[in-house]
Amino acid sequence: MPDDYKAPLPSPTPDSQPFWEAAKRHQLRIQRCRSCNQAYFYPRNVCPHCLSSDVEWFTATGRGRLHTFSIVYRGLKYPPLEPPYVLAMVELDEGPRMMTNLVGVEPDPARISCDMPVVVEWADVTPDVTLPRFRPA
Ligand code: ZN
């Protein structure tokens, strides 16, 4: 675990706290609506599909496909990853899409393609914060 992590960290809200607590246990917890049965992300207490407040948390498989990506060649002031790195949008098998990083592969457009299968991996960036990232499955 790097103790020099300088990138911005999440600020959990009451709605997102269960997500971050589960991440610390290396579990990808997202929400599902009991009325229309659709999963969604980011965390909120009202279903974005049908506006029902009858929602629940569940553990996702952590598997999905790369929906889209961008290779970042210039770092920010406090980069979470050394450039070049891959900014990715992953579509989970359960349906929702997440902004994340693709790791475990050279940041080379010849090695990365949309729809490639991916799986979550966990980055314990501080003693209190774990971030989900994805790698090729
Ligand atoms: Zn719903």
mmCIF file of C-alpha atoms and ligand atoms in Angstrom:
data_model
loop_
_atom_site.group_PDB
_atom_site.id
_atom_site.type_symbol
_atom_site.label_atom_id
_atom_site.label_comp_id
_atom_site.label_asym_id
_atom_site.label_seq_id
_atom_site.Cartn_x
_atom_site.Cartn_y
_atom_site.Cartn_z
ATOM 1 C CA MET A 1 0.000 0.000 0.000
ATOM 2 C CA PRO A 2 1.542 3.297 -1.044
ATOM 3 C CA ASP A 3 1.729 5.759 1.850
ATOM 4 C CA ASP A 4 2.483 8.656 -0.482
ATOM 5 C CA TYR A 5 -0.851 8.680 -2.283
ATOM 6 C CA LYS A 6 -1.503 12.331 -3.169
ATOM 7 C CA ALA A 7 -4.468 12.162 -5.534
ATOM 8 C CA PRO A 8 -7.919 13.390 -4.563
ATOM 9 C CA LEU A 9 -9.809 10.917 -2.409
ATOM 10 C CA PRO A 10 -13.535 10.227 -2.332
ATOM 11 C CA SER A 11 -15.695 12.017 0.220
ATOM 12 C CA PRO A 12 -18.381 9.477 1.099
ATOM 13 C CA THR A 13 -21.916 10.763 1.514
ATOM 14 C CA PRO A 14 -24.685 8.957 3.408
ATOM 15 C CA ASP A 15 -25.782 7.528 0.042
ATOM 16 C CA SER A 16 -22.318 6.353 -1.042
ATOM 17 C CA GLN A 17 -20.919 5.258 2.344
ATOM 18 C CA PRO A 18 -21.995 1.598 1.866
ATOM 19 C CA PHE A 19 -20.149 1.506 -1.476
ATOM 20 C CA TRP A 20 -16.893 2.742 0.069
ATOM 21 C CA GLU A 21 -17.222 0.508 3.138
ATOM 22 C CA ALA A 22 -17.660 -2.523 0.873
ATOM 23 C CA ALA A 23 -14.718 -1.417 -1.274
ATOM 24 C CA LYS A 24 -12.518 -1.590 1.814
ATOM 25 C CA ARG A 25 -13.548 -5.267 2.043
ATOM 26 C CA HIS A 26 -12.823 -5.634 -1.708
ATOM 27 C CA GLN A 27 -16.495 -6.098 -2.530
ATOM 28 C CA LEU A 28 -18.176 -4.253 -5.379
ATOM 29 C CA ARG A 29 -21.560 -3.318 -3.916
ATOM 30 C CA ILE A 30 -24.084 -1.522 -6.109
ATOM 31 C CA GLN A 31 -27.803 -0.944 -5.889
ATOM 32 C CA ARG A 32 -30.864 -2.495 -7.463
ATOM 33 C CA CYS A 33 -34.474 -1.393 -7.564
ATOM 34 C CA ARG A 34 -36.997 -3.810 -6.094
ATOM 35 C CA SER A 35 -39.794 -2.258 -8.191
ATOM 36 C CA CYS A 36 -38.291 -2.517 -11.709
ATOM 37 C CA ASN A 37 -35.400 -4.912 -10.860
ATOM 38 C CA GLN A 38 -32.775 -2.779 -12.649
ATOM 39 C CA ALA A 39 -29.326 -2.248 -11.166
ATOM 40 C CA TYR A 40 -27.761 1.186 -11.116
ATOM 41 C CA PHE A 41 -24.675 3.150 -10.147
ATOM 42 C CA TYR A 42 -23.770 5.761 -8.706
ATOM 43 C CA PRO A 43 -25.309 5.242 -5.270
ATOM 44 C CA ARG A 44 -28.565 7.063 -4.516
ATOM 45 C CA ASN A 45 -31.718 6.269 -2.627
ATOM 46 C CA VAL A 46 -34.108 6.670 -5.574
ATOM 47 C CA CYS A 47 -34.117 4.422 -8.645
ATOM 48 C CA PRO A 48 -33.019 6.446 -11.716
ATOM 49 C CA HIS A 49 -35.158 4.219 -13.984
ATOM 50 C CA CYS A 50 -38.575 4.388 -12.300
ATOM 51 C CA LEU A 51 -38.077 6.790 -9.344
ATOM 52 C CA SER A 52 -39.030 4.159 -6.775
ATOM 53 C CA SER A 53 -37.372 4.463 -3.375
ATOM 54 C CA ASP A 54 -37.675 0.696 -2.824
ATOM 55 C CA VAL A 55 -34.002 -0.038 -3.488
ATOM 56 C CA GLU A 56 -31.419 -2.441 -2.071
ATOM 57 C CA TRP A 57 -27.666 -3.065 -2.094
ATOM 58 C CA PHE A 58 -26.152 -6.224 -3.544
ATOM 59 C CA THR A 59 -22.683 -7.518 -4.387
ATOM 60 C CA ALA A 60 -21.909 -7.306 -8.095
ATOM 61 C CA THR A 61 -19.783 -9.936 -9.816
ATOM 62 C CA GLY A 62 -17.005 -7.434 -10.514
ATOM 63 C CA ARG A 63 -17.060 -8.505 -14.140
ATOM 64 C CA GLY A 64 -17.953 -6.465 -17.165
ATOM 65 C CA ARG A 65 -16.795 -5.126 -20.497
ATOM 66 C CA LEU A 66 -14.821 -2.078 -21.484
ATOM 67 C CA HIS A 67 -17.448 0.313 -22.850
ATOM 68 C CA THR A 68 -15.003 3.034 -23.870
ATOM 69 C CA PHE A 69 -11.583 4.353 -22.885
ATOM 70 C CA SER A 70 -9.049 7.119 -23.326
ATOM 71 C CA ILE A 71 -5.301 6.897 -22.877
ATOM 72 C CA VAL A 72 -4.038 9.845 -20.856
ATOM 73 C CA TYR A 73 -0.507 10.896 -21.786
ATOM 74 C CA ARG A 74 -0.170 14.035 -19.653
ATOM 75 C CA GLY A 75 -0.433 13.808 -15.892
ATOM 76 C CA LEU A 76 -2.434 16.081 -13.666
ATOM 77 C CA LYS A 77 -0.848 17.880 -10.738
ATOM 78 C CA TYR A 78 -1.580 14.946 -8.416
ATOM 79 C CA PRO A 79 -1.888 11.937 -10.655
ATOM 80 C CA PRO A 80 -3.354 8.773 -9.154
ATOM 81 C CA LEU A 81 -1.431 6.887 -11.836
ATOM 82 C CA GLU A 82 1.718 7.774 -13.718
ATOM 83 C CA PRO A 83 0.961 8.738 -17.306
ATOM 84 C CA PRO A 84 0.317 7.181 -19.643
ATOM 85 C CA TYR A 85 -2.682 5.516 -18.033
ATOM 86 C CA VAL A 86 -6.095 4.397 -19.171
ATOM 87 C CA LEU A 87 -9.250 6.243 -18.183
ATOM 88 C CA ALA A 88 -12.043 3.774 -18.718
ATOM 89 C CA MET A 89 -15.793 3.396 -18.642
ATOM 90 C CA VAL A 90 -16.710 -0.164 -17.738
ATOM 91 C CA GLU A 91 -20.158 -1.624 -18.257
ATOM 92 C CA LEU A 92 -20.753 -4.103 -15.455
ATOM 93 C CA ASP A 93 -22.415 -7.435 -16.239
ATOM 94 C CA GLU A 94 -25.297 -6.175 -14.086
ATOM 95 C CA GLY A 95 -25.788 -3.199 -16.447
ATOM 96 C CA PRO A 96 -24.499 -0.007 -14.820
ATOM 97 C CA ARG A 97 -21.444 1.804 -16.158
ATOM 98 C CA MET A 98 -18.583 3.026 -13.955
ATOM 99 C CA MET A 99 -15.790 5.510 -14.589
ATOM 100 C CA THR A 100 -12.551 3.848 -13.539
ATOM 101 C CA ASN A 101 -9.024 3.038 -14.643
ATOM 102 C CA LEU A 102 -7.952 0.075 -16.731
ATOM 103 C CA VAL A 103 -4.768 -1.435 -15.295
ATOM 104 C CA GLY A 104 -2.747 -4.564 -15.913
ATOM 105 C CA VAL A 105 -2.289 -3.858 -19.598
ATOM 106 C CA GLU A 106 0.085 -1.630 -21.546
ATOM 107 C CA PRO A 107 -1.632 1.711 -22.237
ATOM 108 C CA ASP A 108 -1.404 1.041 -25.946
ATOM 109 C CA PRO A 109 -4.422 1.356 -28.268
ATOM 110 C CA ALA A 110 -3.257 -1.791 -30.068
ATOM 111 C CA ARG A 111 -3.731 -3.807 -26.847
ATOM 112 C CA ILE A 112 -7.017 -2.337 -25.660
ATOM 113 C CA SER A 113 -10.368 -2.576 -27.383
ATOM 114 C CA CYS A 114 -13.937 -1.714 -26.582
ATOM 115 C CA ASP A 115 -16.001 -4.685 -25.381
ATOM 116 C CA MET A 116 -12.961 -6.516 -24.017
ATOM 117 C CA PRO A 117 -13.897 -8.460 -20.861
ATOM 118 C CA VAL A 118 -12.616 -6.910 -17.651
ATOM 119 C CA VAL A 119 -12.650 -7.746 -13.951
ATOM 120 C CA VAL A 120 -12.377 -5.522 -10.898
ATOM 121 C CA GLU A 121 -9.208 -5.302 -8.844
ATOM 122 C CA TRP A 122 -8.710 -3.291 -5.692
ATOM 123 C CA ALA A 123 -6.229 -0.541 -4.947
ATOM 124 C CA ASP A 124 -5.795 0.101 -1.208
ATOM 125 C CA VAL A 125 -4.549 3.652 -1.698
ATOM 126 C CA THR A 126 -4.679 4.704 1.979
ATOM 127 C CA PRO A 127 -5.495 2.822 5.197
ATOM 128 C CA ASP A 128 -9.077 4.110 4.884
ATOM 129 C CA VAL A 129 -9.684 4.222 1.140
ATOM 130 C CA THR A 130 -9.825 1.470 -1.442
ATOM 131 C CA LEU A 131 -10.546 2.253 -5.069
ATOM 132 C CA PRO A 132 -11.957 -0.143 -7.662
ATOM 133 C CA ARG A 133 -9.991 -0.460 -10.867
ATOM 134 C CA PHE A 134 -10.387 -2.957 -13.678
ATOM 135 C CA ARG A 135 -8.011 -5.229 -15.573
ATOM 136 C CA PRO A 136 -8.461 -7.446 -18.615
ATOM 137 C CA ALA A 137 -10.235 -10.665 -17.568
HETATM 138 ZN ZN ZN B 1 -36.809 1.145 -10.576
#
